[in-house]
Amino acid sequence: MLNLWYKNAVLYCLDVDSFRDSDGDGVGDFRGLADSLDHIEALGATCIWLLPFYPSPNRDNGYDITDYYNVDPRYGTLGDFVEFMQAAQDRGLRVIVDLVVNHTSIDHPWFQASRAGDPKYKDWYVWSKDKPADAESGIVFPGVQKTTWTRDAKRGEYYFHRFYKHQADLNIDNPAVREEIERIMGFWLALGVSGFRIDAVPFLIEGLTEADGSRDPHRYLSEMRQFLAWRKAEAILLAEANIPMDEADDYFGSGDRMNLIFNFPLNQRLFLSLARREAEPVKSMLKSLPDIAHVGQWATFLRNHDEIDLGRLNDEERQEVFAAFGPEKSMQLYDRGIRRRLAPMLGGDRNRLANAFALMLALPGTPVIWSGDEIGMGDNLELKERDAVRTPMQWTAGESGGFSSAARTDLVRLPPANGPYAPLHVNAESQRMVDGALLTTVEHLIRIRRACREIGWGDYEVLDLEAPSVVGLRCRWRGGEVVTLHNLSEHPATVDLTGVVEPDKVRHLIGQETDFAEDGARCVMRLGAYGFDWMRVTG
Ligand code: NOJ
């Protein structure tokens, strides 16, 4: 019997180094995290996704690993990890971890052995005697990264790195490397994790060839999933794969590959809709999502620990989103994205933020929340590249936001020092017990969402409403039906629901001063500025 727990899960993504520091060294750790799980439990999230916490020189926030079988000493020990896992399990929280096996740090002993020509490791990375002609194409971090092939003086050859030059790509064509990847997955599964967020999946598989020399790189995704099925059937694979929709089938397979894939195209259309305050970009995207195998599911999100990637919008659309949410050059990144958190982009407007969260929770898929966004934290544009959105969790009004007892200047990354998003103004403690605060609102929304299995499990239909600023969805599952409406505009909107629902046959689950009005034979509903309404059809 398949366990599809992830279809109605709510994921909460956090970085151990910036969540809670228990020993006052300015860096978050597993003990601090274990002591702070009440926050995540109260929020209503059901699964934690941990960003990389393995030993690393930290040149790419831990996505440059030097040991896959350990915890970076700055965050604690493996023992602390197990204690944290126990604390999470005690609260019914699942944990998934980042699996970063497209590349390792060049400081990894495997790479060091490979460049020295050690027979065991010499083919663990992608080497070339000459610099390939396409070395300057396919750069992921334009403006920061210059090439994808760098010469290693010791070996006298070039090594391939899809990302920064300190992240050498593993040679996935080598069976020994694939075996090692299984060993890594097996290790963390044995410590109790419920699966993996796989980093950079399209790049991970890009070099794969079959034993007979033919190419079907996606087959490897079935192999990974099979391994999981043998070791821990309920464990999941969540793919970081910014792919066009016509490739979705290759990644989901017939339900035998990835369980979840981040819906990057939908995320970009969502921001276009928010920028225009118009439903159309989201609606047309939802209408064009391909049918996927029932066990597969999209992962939906507002923001994450990277920039918002707007690369799938056309130039004009991208400029519209830049103009609305990242007008200054310092807010933009890699010629394609915005390095800001959600709250400042939406002007700190609590109603607009609640609307965005509600909409994200109403979309077909499994919602993923980036830690700190639930309290409306701001960014720090003085930090480099994507670090701007990775500031420490703001627990209290203190100078260091209650994240650490260390002085502000000793913190792993600096929270905004002043202005409306400084810990003094934005922190979990001041919102925790306050009705209508963003935190308690998001908590409430998550509770309702979890009770609406129609959204997580069922089929959806995009309602053709005339109001241009309203996204209307109807989800059905096992005879149940939920209708959701979200007004993206700062102006009230009137929605004609004649033939969609009957006023005396619905129960409002959440709504903002909304109600039906009779208008002749028509049944209309008025949504306030950024208003939203969720209704269960009672029949
Ligand atoms: C995607 C991660 O989300 C990002 O933070 C990282 O820099 C790259 N993959 C490379 O690992």
Coordinates of C-alpha atoms and ligand atoms in Angstrom, one line a residue:
M1 CA 0.0 0.0 0.0
L2 CA 1.5 3.3 -1.1
N3 CA 1.9 6.0 1.6
L4 CA 1.2 9.4 -0.1
W5 CA 1.6 11.5 3.1
Y6 CA 3.5 14.2 1.1
K7 CA 0.3 15.1 -0.9
N8 CA -1.3 16.8 2.1
A9 CA 2.0 17.8 3.8
V10 CA 3.1 21.4 4.6
L11 CA 6.9 21.7 4.3
Y12 CA 9.0 24.2 6.2
C13 CA 12.4 24.9 4.9
L14 CA 15.2 26.1 7.2
D15 CA 18.9 26.6 7.4
V16 CA 20.3 25.2 10.7
D17 CA 23.0 27.9 10.7
S18 CA 20.5 30.7 10.9
F19 CA 17.6 29.2 12.9
R20 CA 18.7 29.2 16.5
D21 CA 22.1 29.3 18.2
S22 CA 22.2 27.4 21.5
D23 CA 25.8 28.1 22.5
G24 CA 26.3 31.8 21.8
D25 CA 28.9 31.5 19.0
G26 CA 26.7 33.3 16.5
V27 CA 26.0 30.3 14.4
G28 CA 22.7 28.3 14.6
D29 CA 23.0 24.6 15.6
F30 CA 21.0 21.4 16.0
R31 CA 20.5 21.9 19.7
G32 CA 19.0 25.3 19.1
L33 CA 16.8 23.9 16.4
A34 CA 15.6 21.0 18.6
D35 CA 14.7 23.5 21.2
S36 CA 12.7 25.6 18.8
L37 CA 10.5 23.0 17.2
D38 CA 7.4 24.3 19.1
H39 CA 7.4 27.1 16.6
I40 CA 7.2 24.8 13.6
E41 CA 4.7 22.5 15.3
A42 CA 2.5 25.5 16.2
L43 CA 2.7 26.8 12.7
G44 CA 1.1 23.6 11.5
A45 CA 4.0 22.5 9.2
T46 CA 4.2 18.7 9.0
C47 CA 7.7 18.2 7.5
I48 CA 11.0 20.1 7.8
W49 CA 13.3 20.4 4.9
L50 CA 16.9 21.1 6.1
L51 CA 19.2 22.9 3.8
P52 CA 22.7 21.3 3.7
F53 CA 24.3 21.0 7.1
Y54 CA 27.2 18.8 6.2
P55 CA 30.9 19.7 6.7
S56 CA 31.7 22.4 4.1
P57 CA 34.0 25.4 3.6
N58 CA 30.7 27.2 3.0
R59 CA 31.5 29.0 -0.2
D60 CA 28.0 28.3 -1.4
N61 CA 26.0 28.2 1.9
G62 CA 26.8 24.5 2.4
Y63 CA 26.0 23.4 -1.2
D64 CA 29.8 22.6 -1.4
I65 CA 30.2 19.5 0.7
T66 CA 33.4 17.9 2.0
D67 CA 31.9 15.0 3.9
Y68 CA 28.5 13.5 3.2
Y69 CA 28.4 11.4 6.3
N70 CA 28.7 14.0 9.0
V71 CA 27.4 17.2 10.5
D72 CA 29.4 20.4 10.2
P73 CA 31.0 20.9 13.6
R74 CA 29.7 24.4 13.7
Y75 CA 26.2 23.0 13.9
G76 CA 26.9 20.2 16.4
T77 CA 27.6 16.5 16.1
L78 CA 25.8 13.5 14.6
G79 CA 24.6 12.8 18.1
D80 CA 23.0 16.2 18.1
F81 CA 21.4 15.4 14.8
V82 CA 19.9 12.2 16.2
E83 CA 18.6 14.1 19.2
F84 CA 17.0 16.6 16.9
M85 CA 15.4 13.8 14.8
Q86 CA 14.0 12.3 18.0
A87 CA 12.5 15.7 19.1
A88 CA 11.0 16.1 15.6
Q89 CA 9.5 12.6 15.7
D90 CA 8.1 13.2 19.2
R91 CA 6.1 16.1 17.6
G92 CA 5.0 14.1 14.6
L93 CA 7.2 16.2 12.3
R94 CA 9.0 14.5 9.4
V95 CA 12.4 15.6 8.2
I96 CA 13.8 15.6 4.7
V97 CA 17.4 16.6 3.9
D98 CA 19.2 18.1 1.0
L99 CA 21.0 15.6 -1.3
V100 CA 23.6 17.6 -3.1
V101 CA 25.4 15.1 -5.4
N102 CA 25.7 16.9 -8.6
H103 CA 29.0 18.2 -7.3
T104 CA 31.2 18.3 -4.2
S105 CA 33.5 21.0 -2.9
I106 CA 36.9 20.9 -4.5
D107 CA 38.1 20.5 -0.9
H108 CA 36.4 17.1 -0.7
P109 CA 39.0 14.3 -0.2
W110 CA 37.5 12.6 -3.3
F111 CA 38.4 15.6 -5.5
Q112 CA 41.8 15.9 -3.9
A113 CA 42.4 12.2 -4.7
S114 CA 41.1 12.6 -8.2
R115 CA 43.3 15.5 -9.1
A116 CA 46.3 13.6 -7.7
G117 CA 45.4 10.7 -10.1
D118 CA 44.6 8.2 -7.3
P119 CA 43.4 5.2 -9.3
K120 CA 40.3 4.7 -7.1
Y121 CA 39.1 8.3 -7.6
K122 CA 40.6 9.5 -10.9
D123 CA 37.3 9.0 -12.7
W124 CA 35.0 10.4 -10.0
Y125 CA 34.9 13.8 -11.6
V126 CA 34.4 15.1 -15.1
W127 CA 37.9 15.8 -16.6
S128 CA 39.1 17.0 -20.0
K129 CA 42.6 17.4 -21.3
D130 CA 41.6 20.4 -23.3
K131 CA 39.2 23.2 -22.6
P132 CA 35.9 22.3 -24.3
A133 CA 34.6 24.8 -26.8
D134 CA 31.4 25.4 -24.9
A135 CA 33.1 26.3 -21.6
E136 CA 31.6 29.7 -21.5
S137 CA 28.0 28.6 -22.1
G138 CA 25.5 27.3 -19.6
I139 CA 26.7 29.4 -16.8
V140 CA 24.3 29.3 -13.9
F141 CA 25.5 32.4 -12.0
P142 CA 26.2 35.0 -14.6
G143 CA 28.2 38.0 -13.4
V144 CA 29.8 35.9 -10.7
Q145 CA 30.8 32.7 -12.5
K146 CA 33.1 33.0 -15.6
T147 CA 33.3 29.5 -17.0
T148 CA 32.1 25.9 -16.5
W149 CA 35.6 24.4 -17.0
T150 CA 38.6 25.3 -14.9
R151 CA 42.1 24.1 -15.2
D152 CA 43.6 22.2 -12.3
A153 CA 47.3 22.8 -12.1
K154 CA 48.0 19.5 -10.2
R155 CA 46.4 17.2 -12.7
G156 CA 47.1 19.4 -15.7
E157 CA 43.5 19.0 -16.9
Y158 CA 40.2 20.9 -16.9
Y159 CA 37.4 19.9 -14.6
F160 CA 33.7 20.6 -15.2
H161 CA 31.7 22.6 -12.8
R162 CA 28.1 23.5 -13.7
F163 CA 28.1 26.0 -10.7
Y164 CA 30.9 27.9 -9.1
K165 CA 34.5 26.8 -9.8
H166 CA 34.9 25.5 -6.2
Q167 CA 32.1 22.9 -6.9
A168 CA 33.4 20.2 -9.1
D169 CA 30.8 18.0 -10.8
L170 CA 30.8 14.3 -9.9
N171 CA 31.0 11.9 -12.8
I172 CA 27.6 10.3 -12.5
D173 CA 28.4 8.0 -15.4
N174 CA 30.8 6.2 -13.1
P175 CA 29.0 3.3 -11.4
A176 CA 31.2 3.7 -8.3
V177 CA 29.8 7.3 -7.9
R178 CA 26.2 6.1 -8.2
E179 CA 26.9 3.4 -5.6
E180 CA 28.3 6.0 -3.3
I181 CA 25.1 8.2 -3.8
E182 CA 23.0 5.2 -2.6
R183 CA 25.3 4.8 0.4
I184 CA 24.7 8.4 1.3
M185 CA 20.9 8.1 0.9
G186 CA 21.0 4.8 2.9
F187 CA 23.0 6.5 5.7
W188 CA 20.5 9.4 6.3
L189 CA 17.5 7.1 5.9
A190 CA 18.9 4.9 8.6
L191 CA 19.0 8.0 10.8
G192 CA 15.3 8.5 10.3
V193 CA 14.8 11.0 7.5
S194 CA 11.7 10.8 5.3
G195 CA 13.4 11.6 2.0
F196 CA 15.5 14.0 0.1
R197 CA 15.3 17.3 -1.7
I198 CA 17.6 16.6 -4.6
D199 CA 19.7 19.5 -5.7
A200 CA 20.0 20.5 -9.3
V201 CA 18.4 17.4 -10.8
P202 CA 18.6 18.3 -14.5
F203 CA 22.3 19.0 -14.1
L204 CA 22.8 15.9 -12.0
I205 CA 21.6 13.6 -14.8
E206 CA 22.8 15.7 -17.7
G207 CA 26.0 13.6 -18.4
L208 CA 24.4 10.2 -18.0
T209 CA 24.8 7.6 -20.7
E210 CA 23.5 4.0 -20.7
A211 CA 25.8 1.0 -20.6
D212 CA 25.3 0.5 -24.3
G213 CA 26.2 4.2 -25.0
S214 CA 22.7 5.3 -25.6
R215 CA 21.2 8.2 -23.6
D216 CA 18.2 8.1 -21.4
P217 CA 19.4 10.1 -18.4
H218 CA 16.0 10.2 -16.7
R219 CA 16.1 6.5 -16.2
Y220 CA 18.5 7.2 -13.3
L221 CA 15.6 8.9 -11.5
S222 CA 13.8 5.5 -11.4
E223 CA 16.9 3.9 -10.1
M224 CA 17.0 6.4 -7.2
R225 CA 13.4 5.9 -6.4
Q226 CA 13.8 2.1 -6.5
F227 CA 16.6 2.3 -4.0
L228 CA 14.3 4.3 -1.7
A229 CA 11.5 1.8 -2.2
W230 CA 13.8 -1.0 -1.0
R231 CA 15.2 0.9 2.0
K232 CA 12.2 2.9 3.2
A233 CA 9.1 2.8 1.0
E234 CA 7.5 5.9 2.4
A235 CA 10.5 8.1 1.8
I236 CA 10.2 10.7 -0.9
L237 CA 12.3 12.5 -3.5
L238 CA 11.6 16.2 -4.0
A239 CA 13.3 17.5 -7.2
E240 CA 14.8 20.9 -7.6
A241 CA 14.2 21.0 -11.3
N242 CA 13.4 24.2 -13.1
I243 CA 12.1 22.5 -16.2
P244 CA 9.6 23.3 -18.9
M245 CA 6.3 21.6 -18.5
D246 CA 6.8 19.3 -21.5
E247 CA 9.6 17.6 -19.6
A248 CA 7.5 17.0 -16.5
D249 CA 6.7 13.4 -17.5
D250 CA 10.4 12.5 -17.8
Y251 CA 10.8 13.5 -14.2
F252 CA 7.6 12.1 -12.6
G253 CA 7.7 9.0 -14.8
S254 CA 4.7 6.9 -14.4
G255 CA 4.8 7.6 -10.7
D256 CA 8.1 5.7 -10.4
R257 CA 10.5 8.7 -10.3
M258 CA 10.2 11.9 -8.4
N259 CA 7.4 12.2 -5.9
L260 CA 7.5 16.0 -5.9
I261 CA 8.9 18.7 -8.2
F262 CA 9.2 22.3 -7.4
N263 CA 6.8 24.2 -9.7
F264 CA 9.2 27.0 -10.8
P265 CA 7.2 28.0 -13.9
L266 CA 4.1 28.5 -11.8
N267 CA 6.1 30.5 -9.2
Q268 CA 7.2 32.9 -11.9
R269 CA 3.6 33.3 -13.3
L270 CA 2.5 33.9 -9.7
F271 CA 4.8 36.8 -9.3
L272 CA 3.7 38.2 -12.6
S273 CA 0.1 37.9 -11.4
L274 CA 1.0 39.6 -8.1
A275 CA 2.9 42.4 -10.0
R276 CA 0.0 43.0 -12.4
R277 CA -2.7 42.3 -9.7
E278 CA -4.3 40.2 -12.3
A279 CA -5.3 36.6 -12.2
E280 CA -4.6 35.7 -15.8
P281 CA -0.9 34.6 -15.7
V282 CA -1.6 32.2 -12.8
K283 CA -4.9 31.0 -14.4
S284 CA -3.4 30.2 -17.8
M285 CA -0.4 28.5 -16.2
L286 CA -2.7 26.3 -14.0
K287 CA -4.8 25.5 -17.1
S288 CA -1.7 24.3 -19.0
L289 CA -0.2 22.1 -16.3
P290 CA 0.2 18.6 -17.7
D291 CA -1.6 15.7 -16.2
I292 CA 0.8 13.9 -13.9
A293 CA 0.7 10.4 -12.4
H294 CA -1.5 10.3 -9.3
V295 CA 1.4 9.7 -7.0
G296 CA 3.3 12.7 -8.3
Q297 CA 2.7 16.2 -7.0
W298 CA 4.0 19.7 -7.6
A299 CA 5.7 21.6 -4.7
T300 CA 4.4 25.1 -4.6
F301 CA 6.2 28.0 -3.0
L302 CA 6.4 31.8 -2.7
R303 CA 10.0 32.3 -1.9
N304 CA 13.0 30.1 -1.0
H305 CA 16.6 30.5 0.0
D306 CA 17.7 31.5 -3.6
E307 CA 16.7 34.4 -5.8
I308 CA 13.3 34.3 -7.5
D309 CA 14.2 33.0 -10.9
L310 CA 12.2 34.8 -13.6
G311 CA 14.1 33.2 -16.4
R312 CA 11.0 31.6 -17.9
L313 CA 9.1 34.9 -18.4
N314 CA 9.7 36.9 -21.5
D315 CA 11.8 40.1 -21.3
E316 CA 8.8 42.4 -21.0
E317 CA 7.1 40.3 -18.3
R318 CA 10.4 40.0 -16.4
Q319 CA 10.8 43.8 -16.5
E320 CA 7.2 44.1 -15.1
V321 CA 8.1 41.9 -12.1
F322 CA 11.4 43.8 -11.6
A323 CA 9.6 47.1 -11.7
A324 CA 7.0 46.0 -9.2
F325 CA 9.2 44.0 -6.8
G326 CA 12.9 44.6 -7.4
P327 CA 13.3 48.0 -9.1
E328 CA 16.8 48.7 -7.9
K329 CA 19.8 47.0 -9.5
S330 CA 21.0 45.9 -6.0
M331 CA 17.7 43.9 -5.7
Q332 CA 18.3 42.0 -8.9
L333 CA 20.6 39.0 -9.4
Y334 CA 22.2 36.9 -12.2
D335 CA 20.3 39.0 -14.9
R336 CA 17.2 36.9 -14.2
G337 CA 16.1 37.2 -10.6
I338 CA 15.2 39.1 -7.4
R339 CA 17.1 38.6 -4.2
R340 CA 14.4 39.8 -1.8
R341 CA 12.1 38.2 0.7
L342 CA 8.4 38.2 0.3
A343 CA 7.4 40.8 2.9
P344 CA 9.4 43.7 1.5
M345 CA 8.4 42.9 -2.0
L346 CA 4.7 43.2 -1.0
G347 CA 5.4 46.4 0.8
G348 CA 5.0 44.8 4.2
D349 CA 1.2 44.9 3.7
R350 CA -0.2 42.4 6.0
N351 CA -3.4 41.8 4.0
R352 CA -1.5 41.4 0.8
L353 CA 0.9 39.0 2.5
A354 CA -2.0 37.0 3.9
N355 CA -3.6 36.9 0.5
A356 CA -0.4 35.6 -1.1
F357 CA 0.0 32.9 1.5
A358 CA -3.7 31.8 1.1
L359 CA -3.3 31.7 -2.6
M360 CA -0.1 29.6 -2.4
L361 CA -1.9 27.2 0.0
A362 CA -4.9 26.9 -2.4
L363 CA -2.8 26.0 -5.4
P364 CA -2.6 22.4 -6.5
G365 CA 0.4 20.9 -4.9
T366 CA 2.3 20.7 -1.6
P367 CA 3.2 24.1 -0.1
V368 CA 6.8 24.8 1.0
I369 CA 7.4 27.8 3.3
W370 CA 10.8 29.5 3.6
S371 CA 11.5 30.1 7.2
G372 CA 11.0 33.7 8.4
D373 CA 8.5 34.5 5.7
E374 CA 5.7 33.4 8.1
I375 CA 6.4 36.4 10.3
G376 CA 7.1 38.7 7.4
M377 CA 10.9 39.0 7.8
G378 CA 12.8 41.4 5.5
D379 CA 16.0 40.9 3.7
N380 CA 19.5 42.5 4.0
L381 CA 20.6 43.7 0.7
E382 CA 24.1 44.5 2.1
L383 CA 24.8 40.8 2.2
K384 CA 26.3 39.2 -1.0
E385 CA 24.2 37.5 -3.7
R386 CA 21.5 35.3 -2.3
D387 CA 22.6 35.7 1.4
A388 CA 20.3 38.7 1.4
V389 CA 17.3 36.4 2.0
R390 CA 19.1 34.1 4.4
T391 CA 19.2 36.3 7.5
P392 CA 18.8 34.7 10.9
M393 CA 15.3 33.9 12.3
Q394 CA 13.9 36.8 14.3
W395 CA 12.5 35.4 17.5
T396 CA 12.4 38.4 19.7
A397 CA 12.9 42.2 19.6
G398 CA 16.5 42.1 20.8
E399 CA 19.3 43.4 18.6
S400 CA 20.3 39.8 17.5
G401 CA 16.6 38.9 17.2
G402 CA 16.8 36.3 20.0
F403 CA 18.6 34.1 17.5
S404 CA 21.8 34.1 19.4
S405 CA 23.3 35.6 22.6
A406 CA 26.3 36.7 20.5
A407 CA 26.8 40.3 19.6
R408 CA 25.1 41.3 16.4
T409 CA 28.4 41.7 14.6
D410 CA 29.3 38.1 15.4
L411 CA 26.2 36.6 13.8
V412 CA 26.5 34.2 10.9
R413 CA 24.7 36.7 8.8
L414 CA 23.4 40.1 9.8
P415 CA 19.7 40.7 10.2
P416 CA 18.5 44.2 9.1
A417 CA 19.9 46.6 11.7
N418 CA 17.1 49.1 11.5
G419 CA 14.1 50.1 9.5
P420 CA 10.7 48.4 9.5
Y421 CA 12.1 44.8 9.2
A422 CA 14.6 45.0 12.1
P423 CA 13.9 42.4 14.9
L424 CA 12.5 45.3 17.0
H425 CA 9.5 45.5 14.6
V426 CA 9.3 42.0 13.1
N427 CA 9.7 39.0 15.4
A428 CA 7.9 35.8 16.3
E429 CA 7.3 36.6 19.9
S430 CA 5.4 39.8 19.3
Q431 CA 3.1 38.0 16.8
R432 CA 2.6 34.7 18.6
M433 CA -0.5 35.5 20.6
V434 CA -1.9 38.3 18.5
D435 CA -5.0 37.6 16.5
G436 CA -4.6 38.9 13.0
A437 CA -0.8 39.1 13.1
L438 CA 0.8 37.6 10.0
L439 CA 2.1 34.6 12.0
T440 CA -1.2 33.6 13.6
T441 CA -3.0 34.2 10.3
V442 CA -0.6 31.9 8.4
E443 CA -1.0 29.3 11.2
H444 CA -4.7 29.5 10.8
L445 CA -4.5 29.2 7.0
I446 CA -2.2 26.2 7.3
R447 CA -4.7 24.4 9.6
I448 CA -7.5 25.0 7.2
R449 CA -5.5 23.9 4.3
R450 CA -4.5 20.6 6.0
A451 CA -8.2 20.0 6.6
C452 CA -9.0 20.5 2.9
R453 CA -7.7 17.3 1.5
E454 CA -9.5 18.2 -1.7
I455 CA -6.6 20.6 -2.5
G456 CA -3.8 18.2 -1.6
W457 CA -5.3 15.0 -3.0
G458 CA -7.9 16.0 -5.4
D459 CA -8.4 17.3 -8.9
Y460 CA -8.7 21.0 -9.6
E461 CA -10.6 23.2 -12.0
V462 CA -9.8 26.9 -12.8
L463 CA -13.0 28.8 -12.6
D464 CA -13.7 31.2 -15.5
L465 CA -14.8 34.2 -13.5
E466 CA -15.2 37.6 -15.1
A467 CA -13.5 39.5 -12.3
P468 CA -9.9 40.0 -13.8
S469 CA -8.2 40.2 -10.4
V470 CA -9.7 37.0 -8.9
V471 CA -8.2 33.6 -9.0
G472 CA -11.0 31.0 -8.5
L473 CA -10.3 27.3 -8.1
R474 CA -12.5 24.3 -7.4
C475 CA -11.0 21.2 -5.9
R476 CA -12.7 17.9 -5.6
W477 CA -11.8 14.7 -3.9
R478 CA -14.0 11.7 -2.9
G479 CA -17.2 13.6 -3.1
G480 CA -15.8 16.6 -1.2
E481 CA -15.6 20.0 -2.9
V482 CA -13.7 23.2 -1.9
V483 CA -13.9 26.5 -3.8
T484 CA -11.3 29.2 -3.2
L485 CA -11.3 32.8 -4.4
H486 CA -8.4 35.2 -4.1
N487 CA -8.6 38.9 -5.1
L488 CA -5.1 40.0 -6.1
S489 CA -6.1 43.7 -6.3
E490 CA -6.0 46.5 -3.9
H491 CA -9.5 47.3 -5.1
P492 CA -12.6 45.3 -4.1
A493 CA -13.9 42.9 -6.6
T494 CA -17.3 41.5 -7.3
V495 CA -17.4 37.9 -8.4
D496 CA -20.4 36.3 -10.1
L497 CA -20.7 32.8 -8.7
T498 CA -24.0 31.9 -10.4
G499 CA -23.8 28.3 -11.3
V500 CA -20.6 27.8 -9.3
V501 CA -21.9 27.6 -5.8
E502 CA -25.3 28.1 -4.0
P503 CA -25.1 30.4 -1.0
D504 CA -27.1 28.1 1.3
K505 CA -25.0 25.1 0.3
V506 CA -21.6 26.3 1.4
R507 CA -19.7 26.6 4.6
H508 CA -17.1 29.4 4.8
L509 CA -13.8 28.1 6.0
I510 CA -11.9 31.3 5.8
G511 CA -12.9 34.7 4.5
Q512 CA -12.4 38.3 4.9
E513 CA -15.7 40.1 5.5
T514 CA -17.0 38.5 2.4
D515 CA -20.5 37.3 1.8
F516 CA -23.0 36.6 -0.9
A517 CA -25.4 39.2 -2.2
E518 CA -28.5 38.8 -4.2
D519 CA -28.5 40.6 -7.4
G520 CA -31.6 39.6 -9.3
A521 CA -31.2 36.0 -10.2
R522 CA -27.4 36.3 -9.9
C523 CA -25.4 35.1 -6.9
V524 CA -22.5 37.5 -6.4
M525 CA -19.8 37.8 -3.8
R526 CA -17.8 40.9 -3.0
L527 CA -14.2 40.4 -2.0
G528 CA -12.5 43.3 -0.3
A529 CA -9.0 44.6 -1.2
Y530 CA -6.8 41.5 -1.3
G531 CA -9.7 39.6 0.1
F532 CA -10.1 35.8 -0.2
D533 CA -12.6 33.2 0.7
W534 CA -12.5 29.5 1.0
M535 CA -15.8 27.5 1.0
R536 CA -16.6 23.9 1.4
V537 CA -19.6 22.9 -0.6
T538 CA -22.0 21.1 1.7
G539 CA -24.5 19.8 -0.9
Ligands
NOJ1 C1 20.5 25.0 -6.0 C2 20.5 25.5 -4.6 O1 19.2 25.9 -4.2 C3 21.4 26.7 -4.6 O2 21.4 27.4 -3.4 C4 22.8 26.2 -4.9 O3 23.7 27.3 -5.1 C5 22.9 25.4 -6.2 N1 21.8 24.5 -6.3 C6 24.2 24.7 -6.4 O4 24.2 23.6 -5.4

